[in-house]
């Protein structure tokens, strides 16, 4: 049942705003600014990368947004759409051969053999691709069954055998990919406007997933739907994160839903059960 509906305000540090602006605008924090052209690049490596990022061991990984460009810039399928840079110096460490990602975060994780992978969603190709973090070599490519540009980012579930389920939500439902091969372990087919990043309760072995008009509680091991709740309007899913709350007040699942127009939205908090 719904316990409460609230409006949330989350403070953002000024330094985070500066970095986000630099990434979105294509401004180099260090080094010479890039110039308009075809598939531009610069020493600092912050050309047209925006919003979705992750930091691992002092290195930030960002994707490229199709719409974060300076006037006159053209980007082709050869543009490396994921970059890694040092968070202290803002100097580029490596770029990765992903093509046409969107405004989402990559994921960096270890496979069972200890290999570090970087994965991102190539929305025009409708697929997830994994590359070796240190060499840039392509390790696996998923099936082309992940449609839609609206994808906010991945989450993961750790399995008993040491591998992981990579959780990817898109217009046709929730995919649980093998971290070792990129193949679907299970797939819950639902219709949705976009992909909300699901939340994982690792200790309990469950996943909470939003799609248009529905909130699902899922058993992670096999994708069995334990509970499915109808959500009243506004109830569209475009992009965002489902949030697991575990504090002194109890255990809850915080959700956001878009309306028409998009700013006619709602935040709803549900009981964990």
mmCIF file of C-alpha atoms in Angstrom:
data_model
loop_
_atom_site.group_PDB
_atom_site.id
_atom_site.type_symbol
_atom_site.label_atom_id
_atom_site.label_comp_id
_atom_site.label_asym_id
_atom_site.label_seq_id
_atom_site.Cartn_x
_atom_site.Cartn_y
_atom_site.Cartn_z
ATOM 1 C CA UNK A 1 0.000 0.000 0.000
ATOM 2 C CA UNK A 2 1.034 3.613 -0.429
ATOM 3 C CA UNK A 3 2.274 5.047 2.851
ATOM 4 C CA UNK A 4 2.845 8.660 1.859
ATOM 5 C CA UNK A 5 3.369 11.035 -1.058
ATOM 6 C CA UNK A 6 6.080 13.645 -0.632
ATOM 7 C CA UNK A 7 8.081 16.226 -2.545
ATOM 8 C CA UNK A 8 11.822 15.833 -2.187
ATOM 9 C CA UNK A 9 14.548 18.475 -2.482
ATOM 10 C CA UNK A 10 18.086 17.141 -2.751
ATOM 11 C CA UNK A 11 20.985 19.577 -2.135
ATOM 12 C CA UNK A 12 23.762 19.562 -4.712
ATOM 13 C CA UNK A 13 27.284 20.733 -3.949
ATOM 14 C CA UNK A 14 28.493 23.742 -6.005
ATOM 15 C CA UNK A 15 31.470 21.704 -7.218
ATOM 16 C CA UNK A 16 29.098 19.075 -8.585
ATOM 17 C CA UNK A 17 27.136 21.753 -10.429
ATOM 18 C CA UNK A 18 30.310 23.129 -11.988
ATOM 19 C CA UNK A 19 31.356 19.684 -13.192
ATOM 20 C CA UNK A 20 27.884 18.891 -14.511
ATOM 21 C CA UNK A 21 27.788 22.186 -16.411
ATOM 22 C CA UNK A 22 31.216 21.584 -17.880
ATOM 23 C CA UNK A 23 30.232 18.124 -19.040
ATOM 24 C CA UNK A 24 26.923 19.212 -20.517
ATOM 25 C CA UNK A 25 28.344 22.234 -22.304
ATOM 26 C CA UNK A 26 31.402 20.520 -23.682
ATOM 27 C CA UNK A 27 33.764 22.838 -21.793
ATOM 28 C CA UNK A 28 37.235 21.642 -20.851
ATOM 29 C CA UNK A 29 38.029 22.186 -17.197
ATOM 30 C CA UNK A 30 41.685 21.540 -17.936
ATOM 31 C CA UNK A 31 43.534 21.921 -21.214
ATOM 32 C CA UNK A 32 42.485 23.705 -24.359
ATOM 33 C CA UNK A 33 38.790 23.885 -25.261
ATOM 34 C CA UNK A 34 37.663 21.771 -28.174
ATOM 35 C CA UNK A 35 36.706 23.382 -31.467
ATOM 36 C CA UNK A 36 33.570 22.710 -33.479
ATOM 37 C CA UNK A 37 34.035 20.103 -36.189
ATOM 38 C CA UNK A 38 33.517 16.419 -36.880
ATOM 39 C CA UNK A 39 34.013 13.982 -33.982
ATOM 40 C CA UNK A 40 35.908 16.572 -31.886
ATOM 41 C CA UNK A 41 38.387 15.671 -29.154
ATOM 42 C CA UNK A 42 40.687 17.450 -26.716
ATOM 43 C CA UNK A 43 43.442 16.713 -24.243
ATOM 44 C CA UNK A 44 41.095 16.929 -21.272
ATOM 45 C CA UNK A 45 38.580 14.511 -22.773
ATOM 46 C CA UNK A 46 35.418 16.262 -21.605
ATOM 47 C CA UNK A 47 34.005 16.929 -25.059
ATOM 48 C CA UNK A 48 30.206 16.715 -25.080
ATOM 49 C CA UNK A 49 29.894 14.241 -22.238
ATOM 50 C CA UNK A 50 27.012 14.878 -19.901
ATOM 51 C CA UNK A 51 24.856 13.961 -16.902
ATOM 52 C CA UNK A 52 25.232 10.194 -16.454
ATOM 53 C CA UNK A 53 28.516 9.209 -14.813
ATOM 54 C CA UNK A 54 30.105 6.811 -12.336
ATOM 55 C CA UNK A 55 33.363 7.040 -10.355
ATOM 56 C CA UNK A 56 35.522 3.985 -9.572
ATOM 57 C CA UNK A 57 38.907 4.281 -7.827
ATOM 58 C CA UNK A 58 39.297 7.964 -8.649
ATOM 59 C CA UNK A 59 38.366 7.569 -12.312
ATOM 60 C CA UNK A 60 35.100 8.933 -13.730
ATOM 61 C CA UNK A 61 33.297 7.291 -16.640
ATOM 62 C CA UNK A 62 30.804 9.318 -18.675
ATOM 63 C CA UNK A 63 28.683 8.740 -21.750
ATOM 64 C CA UNK A 64 28.007 11.207 -24.553
ATOM 65 C CA UNK A 65 24.618 12.829 -25.007
ATOM 66 C CA UNK A 66 23.527 13.374 -28.619
ATOM 67 C CA UNK A 67 22.189 16.818 -27.728
ATOM 68 C CA UNK A 68 25.121 18.234 -25.725
ATOM 69 C CA UNK A 69 27.008 19.785 -28.616
ATOM 70 C CA UNK A 70 28.461 23.162 -29.485
ATOM 71 C CA UNK A 71 27.121 24.843 -32.656
ATOM 72 C CA UNK A 72 28.529 23.341 -35.823
ATOM 73 C CA UNK A 73 29.609 20.051 -34.276
ATOM 74 C CA UNK A 74 28.918 16.807 -36.127
ATOM 75 C CA UNK A 75 29.262 13.429 -34.496
ATOM 76 C CA UNK A 76 29.413 10.163 -36.414
ATOM 77 C CA UNK A 77 29.237 6.500 -35.415
ATOM 78 C CA UNK A 78 33.035 6.586 -35.066
ATOM 79 C CA UNK A 79 32.882 8.998 -32.125
ATOM 80 C CA UNK A 80 33.900 7.112 -28.924
ATOM 81 C CA UNK A 81 30.859 7.742 -26.748
ATOM 82 C CA UNK A 82 32.315 6.695 -23.380
ATOM 83 C CA UNK A 83 35.309 8.375 -21.774
ATOM 84 C CA UNK A 84 37.338 7.796 -18.593
ATOM 85 C CA UNK A 85 39.106 10.695 -16.905
ATOM 86 C CA UNK A 86 40.981 11.394 -13.685
ATOM 87 C CA UNK A 87 38.725 13.188 -11.187
ATOM 88 C CA UNK A 88 41.666 15.144 -9.752
ATOM 89 C CA UNK A 89 43.273 16.438 -12.943
ATOM 90 C CA UNK A 90 40.298 16.096 -15.324
ATOM 91 C CA UNK A 91 42.703 14.591 -17.841
ATOM 92 C CA UNK A 92 41.435 11.899 -20.160
ATOM 93 C CA UNK A 93 42.717 8.390 -19.464
ATOM 94 C CA UNK A 94 40.955 6.482 -22.222
ATOM 95 C CA UNK A 95 37.981 6.616 -24.574
ATOM 96 C CA UNK A 96 35.936 3.544 -25.441
ATOM 97 C CA UNK A 97 34.383 2.361 -28.733
ATOM 98 C CA UNK A 98 30.706 2.861 -27.987
ATOM 99 C CA UNK A 99 28.488 4.442 -30.623
ATOM 100 C CA UNK A 100 25.512 6.737 -30.003
ATOM 101 C CA UNK A 101 24.791 6.378 -26.315
ATOM 102 C CA UNK A 102 22.235 8.701 -24.745
ATOM 103 C CA UNK A 103 21.864 10.645 -21.504
ATOM 104 C CA UNK A 104 22.598 7.668 -19.251
ATOM 105 C CA UNK A 105 25.308 6.304 -17.015
ATOM 106 C CA UNK A 106 27.720 3.532 -17.961
ATOM 107 C CA UNK A 107 28.434 0.750 -15.463
ATOM 108 C CA UNK A 108 31.891 -0.420 -14.366
ATOM 109 C CA UNK A 109 32.156 -3.817 -12.653
ATOM 110 C CA UNK A 110 34.292 -6.937 -12.221
ATOM 111 C CA UNK A 111 33.512 -10.222 -13.884
ATOM 112 C CA UNK A 112 33.938 -13.475 -12.017
ATOM 113 C CA UNK A 113 37.541 -13.834 -13.274
ATOM 114 C CA UNK A 114 38.456 -10.379 -11.929
ATOM 115 C CA UNK A 115 38.342 -8.627 -15.307
ATOM 116 C CA UNK A 116 36.984 -5.088 -15.156
ATOM 117 C CA UNK A 117 34.345 -4.237 -17.766
ATOM 118 C CA UNK A 118 32.724 -0.980 -18.858
ATOM 119 C CA UNK A 119 29.233 -1.320 -20.319
ATOM 120 C CA UNK A 120 26.860 1.179 -21.918
ATOM 121 C CA UNK A 121 23.622 1.187 -23.891
ATOM 122 C CA UNK A 122 23.966 1.905 -27.616
ATOM 123 C CA UNK A 123 20.439 3.132 -28.151
ATOM 124 C CA UNK A 124 20.451 3.267 -31.947
ATOM 125 C CA UNK A 125 21.675 -0.339 -31.994
ATOM 126 C CA UNK A 126 19.156 -1.361 -29.268
ATOM 127 C CA UNK A 127 21.841 -3.183 -27.317
ATOM 128 C CA UNK A 128 24.300 -3.195 -24.424
ATOM 129 C CA UNK A 129 28.002 -3.545 -25.163
ATOM 130 C CA UNK A 130 30.824 -4.476 -22.783
ATOM 131 C CA UNK A 131 34.481 -3.535 -23.262
ATOM 132 C CA UNK A 132 37.595 -4.345 -21.250
ATOM 133 C CA UNK A 133 38.297 -1.392 -18.972
ATOM 134 C CA UNK A 134 42.074 -1.454 -19.475
ATOM 135 C CA UNK A 135 42.376 -2.387 -23.158
ATOM 136 C CA UNK A 136 39.148 -1.156 -24.755
ATOM 137 C CA UNK A 137 38.633 -4.578 -26.353
ATOM 138 C CA UNK A 138 34.996 -5.585 -26.916
ATOM 139 C CA UNK A 139 34.180 -8.490 -24.571
ATOM 140 C CA UNK A 140 30.533 -9.109 -25.405
ATOM 141 C CA UNK A 141 27.488 -7.586 -27.081
ATOM 142 C CA UNK A 142 23.910 -8.282 -26.011
ATOM 143 C CA UNK A 143 21.044 -9.102 -28.336
ATOM 144 C CA UNK A 144 19.535 -6.111 -30.136
ATOM 145 C CA UNK A 145 16.348 -6.294 -28.057
ATOM 146 C CA UNK A 146 16.652 -3.161 -25.873
ATOM 147 C CA UNK A 147 14.753 -0.400 -27.713
ATOM 148 C CA UNK A 148 14.497 3.259 -26.780
ATOM 149 C CA UNK A 149 16.748 6.201 -26.003
ATOM 150 C CA UNK A 150 15.250 6.918 -22.569
ATOM 151 C CA UNK A 151 17.492 4.817 -20.374
ATOM 152 C CA UNK A 152 18.889 6.187 -17.105
ATOM 153 C CA UNK A 153 21.427 3.542 -16.100
ATOM 154 C CA UNK A 154 22.069 -0.010 -14.936
ATOM 155 C CA UNK A 155 21.899 -1.693 -11.558
ATOM 156 C CA UNK A 156 23.198 -5.139 -10.638
ATOM 157 C CA UNK A 157 22.493 -8.149 -8.453
ATOM 158 C CA UNK A 158 25.297 -10.401 -7.155
ATOM 159 C CA UNK A 159 24.612 -14.107 -7.681
ATOM 160 C CA UNK A 160 25.778 -16.974 -5.481
ATOM 161 C CA UNK A 161 28.259 -18.203 -8.116
ATOM 162 C CA UNK A 162 30.158 -14.893 -8.094
ATOM 163 C CA UNK A 163 28.667 -13.594 -11.330
ATOM 164 C CA UNK A 164 26.215 -10.714 -11.567
ATOM 165 C CA UNK A 165 22.875 -9.960 -13.131
ATOM 166 C CA UNK A 166 23.031 -6.667 -15.010
ATOM 167 C CA UNK A 167 19.585 -5.063 -14.837
ATOM 168 C CA UNK A 168 18.546 -3.019 -17.853
ATOM 169 C CA UNK A 169 15.072 -1.457 -18.140
ATOM 170 C CA UNK A 170 13.795 -0.170 -21.487
ATOM 171 C CA UNK A 171 10.627 0.195 -23.565
ATOM 172 C CA UNK A 172 9.917 -3.549 -23.683
ATOM 173 C CA UNK A 173 10.527 -4.422 -20.035
ATOM 174 C CA UNK A 174 13.300 -5.426 -17.658
ATOM 175 C CA UNK A 175 16.275 -7.450 -18.915
ATOM 176 C CA UNK A 176 18.565 -9.359 -16.537
ATOM 177 C CA UNK A 177 21.823 -9.891 -18.436
ATOM 178 C CA UNK A 178 24.639 -12.244 -17.511
ATOM 179 C CA UNK A 179 27.750 -10.277 -16.551
ATOM 180 C CA UNK A 180 29.834 -13.030 -18.168
ATOM 181 C CA UNK A 181 28.174 -13.257 -21.597
ATOM 182 C CA UNK A 182 25.655 -10.422 -21.971
ATOM 183 C CA UNK A 183 22.842 -12.886 -22.667
ATOM 184 C CA UNK A 184 19.389 -12.531 -21.113
ATOM 185 C CA UNK A 185 19.080 -14.742 -18.025
ATOM 186 C CA UNK A 186 15.472 -13.617 -17.734
ATOM 187 C CA UNK A 187 13.301 -10.907 -19.249
ATOM 188 C CA UNK A 188 10.078 -9.480 -17.832
ATOM 189 C CA UNK A 189 8.112 -8.155 -20.780
ATOM 190 C CA UNK A 190 6.251 -4.939 -20.037
ATOM 191 C CA UNK A 191 5.514 -1.777 -22.022
ATOM 192 C CA UNK A 192 7.083 1.451 -20.831
ATOM 193 C CA UNK A 193 7.853 4.922 -22.153
ATOM 194 C CA UNK A 194 11.457 4.661 -20.980
ATOM 195 C CA UNK A 195 13.789 2.873 -18.612
ATOM 196 C CA UNK A 196 13.733 3.538 -14.865
ATOM 197 C CA UNK A 197 16.803 2.144 -13.081
ATOM 198 C CA UNK A 198 15.460 -0.582 -10.751
ATOM 199 C CA UNK A 199 16.565 -0.859 -7.133
ATOM 200 C CA UNK A 200 18.045 -4.042 -5.688
ATOM 201 C CA UNK A 201 17.642 -5.398 -2.171
ATOM 202 C CA UNK A 202 20.681 -7.673 -2.255
ATOM 203 C CA UNK A 203 20.162 -9.148 1.216
ATOM 204 C CA UNK A 204 16.566 -10.150 0.482
ATOM 205 C CA UNK A 205 17.160 -11.180 -3.120
ATOM 206 C CA UNK A 206 14.458 -8.940 -4.585
ATOM 207 C CA UNK A 207 14.258 -6.192 -7.188
ATOM 208 C CA UNK A 208 11.745 -3.345 -7.449
ATOM 209 C CA UNK A 209 10.979 -2.287 -11.013
ATOM 210 C CA UNK A 210 8.788 0.491 -12.426
ATOM 211 C CA UNK A 211 7.113 0.539 -15.836
ATOM 212 C CA UNK A 212 4.160 2.571 -17.110
ATOM 213 C CA UNK A 213 1.324 2.155 -14.607
ATOM 214 C CA UNK A 214 2.980 -0.644 -12.616
ATOM 215 C CA UNK A 215 5.371 -1.281 -9.731
ATOM 216 C CA UNK A 216 6.733 -4.837 -9.555
ATOM 217 C CA UNK A 217 8.501 -6.753 -6.801
ATOM 218 C CA UNK A 218 10.636 -9.455 -8.436
ATOM 219 C CA UNK A 219 12.658 -12.416 -7.212
ATOM 220 C CA UNK A 220 16.143 -11.729 -8.537
ATOM 221 C CA UNK A 221 17.265 -15.332 -8.940
ATOM 222 C CA UNK A 222 14.739 -16.268 -11.625
ATOM 223 C CA UNK A 223 12.673 -13.170 -12.472
ATOM 224 C CA UNK A 224 9.499 -14.441 -10.801
ATOM 225 C CA UNK A 225 7.066 -11.579 -10.114
ATOM 226 C CA UNK A 226 6.202 -11.697 -6.412
ATOM 227 C CA UNK A 227 3.841 -8.727 -6.437
ATOM 228 C CA UNK A 228 2.501 -6.278 -9.022
ATOM 229 C CA UNK A 229 0.765 -3.034 -8.046
ATOM 230 C CA UNK A 230 -1.324 -0.802 -10.321
ATOM 231 C CA UNK A 231 -0.309 2.867 -10.182
ATOM 232 C CA UNK A 232 -2.846 5.668 -10.821
ATOM 233 C CA UNK A 233 -2.054 8.655 -13.028
ATOM 234 C CA UNK A 234 0.391 10.254 -13.310
ATOM 235 C CA UNK A 235 2.154 6.954 -13.963
ATOM 236 C CA UNK A 236 4.508 7.214 -16.954
ATOM 237 C CA UNK A 237 8.119 6.047 -16.667
ATOM 238 C CA UNK A 238 10.624 8.051 -18.714
ATOM 239 C CA UNK A 239 13.834 8.112 -16.717
ATOM 240 C CA UNK A 240 14.768 8.164 -13.044
ATOM 241 C CA UNK A 241 15.808 5.761 -10.282
ATOM 242 C CA UNK A 242 13.681 3.574 -8.055
ATOM 243 C CA UNK A 243 15.067 4.041 -4.534
ATOM 244 C CA UNK A 244 15.180 1.539 -1.665
ATOM 245 C CA UNK A 245 14.791 3.306 1.697
ATOM 246 C CA UNK A 246 15.878 1.525 4.880
ATOM 247 C CA UNK A 247 16.029 3.792 7.927
ATOM 248 C CA UNK A 248 14.622 4.246 11.422
ATOM 249 C CA UNK A 249 11.119 4.746 9.996
ATOM 250 C CA UNK A 250 11.105 1.387 8.223
ATOM 251 C CA UNK A 251 11.723 -0.089 4.779
ATOM 252 C CA UNK A 252 10.128 1.606 1.795
ATOM 253 C CA UNK A 253 10.387 1.957 -1.968
ATOM 254 C CA UNK A 254 10.457 5.538 -3.285
ATOM 255 C CA UNK A 255 9.227 6.119 -6.835
ATOM 256 C CA UNK A 256 8.697 8.985 -9.255
ATOM 257 C CA UNK A 257 6.128 9.013 -12.066
ATOM 258 C CA UNK A 258 5.732 11.410 -14.993
ATOM 259 C CA UNK A 259 2.473 12.868 -16.239
ATOM 260 C CA UNK A 260 1.383 14.790 -19.317
ATOM 261 C CA UNK A 261 3.021 17.298 -19.528
ATOM 262 C CA UNK A 262 6.158 15.813 -17.984
ATOM 263 C CA UNK A 263 6.341 18.238 -15.051
ATOM 264 C CA UNK A 264 2.925 17.036 -13.884
ATOM 265 C CA UNK A 265 4.668 14.334 -11.884
ATOM 266 C CA UNK A 266 4.253 12.501 -8.598
ATOM 267 C CA UNK A 267 6.515 10.953 -5.973
ATOM 268 C CA UNK A 268 5.019 7.934 -4.223
ATOM 269 C CA UNK A 269 6.512 5.887 -1.399
ATOM 270 C CA UNK A 270 5.424 2.247 -1.006
ATOM 271 C CA UNK A 271 5.741 -0.357 1.732
ATOM 272 C CA UNK A 272 8.573 -2.820 1.068
ATOM 273 C CA UNK A 273 6.128 -5.750 1.317
#
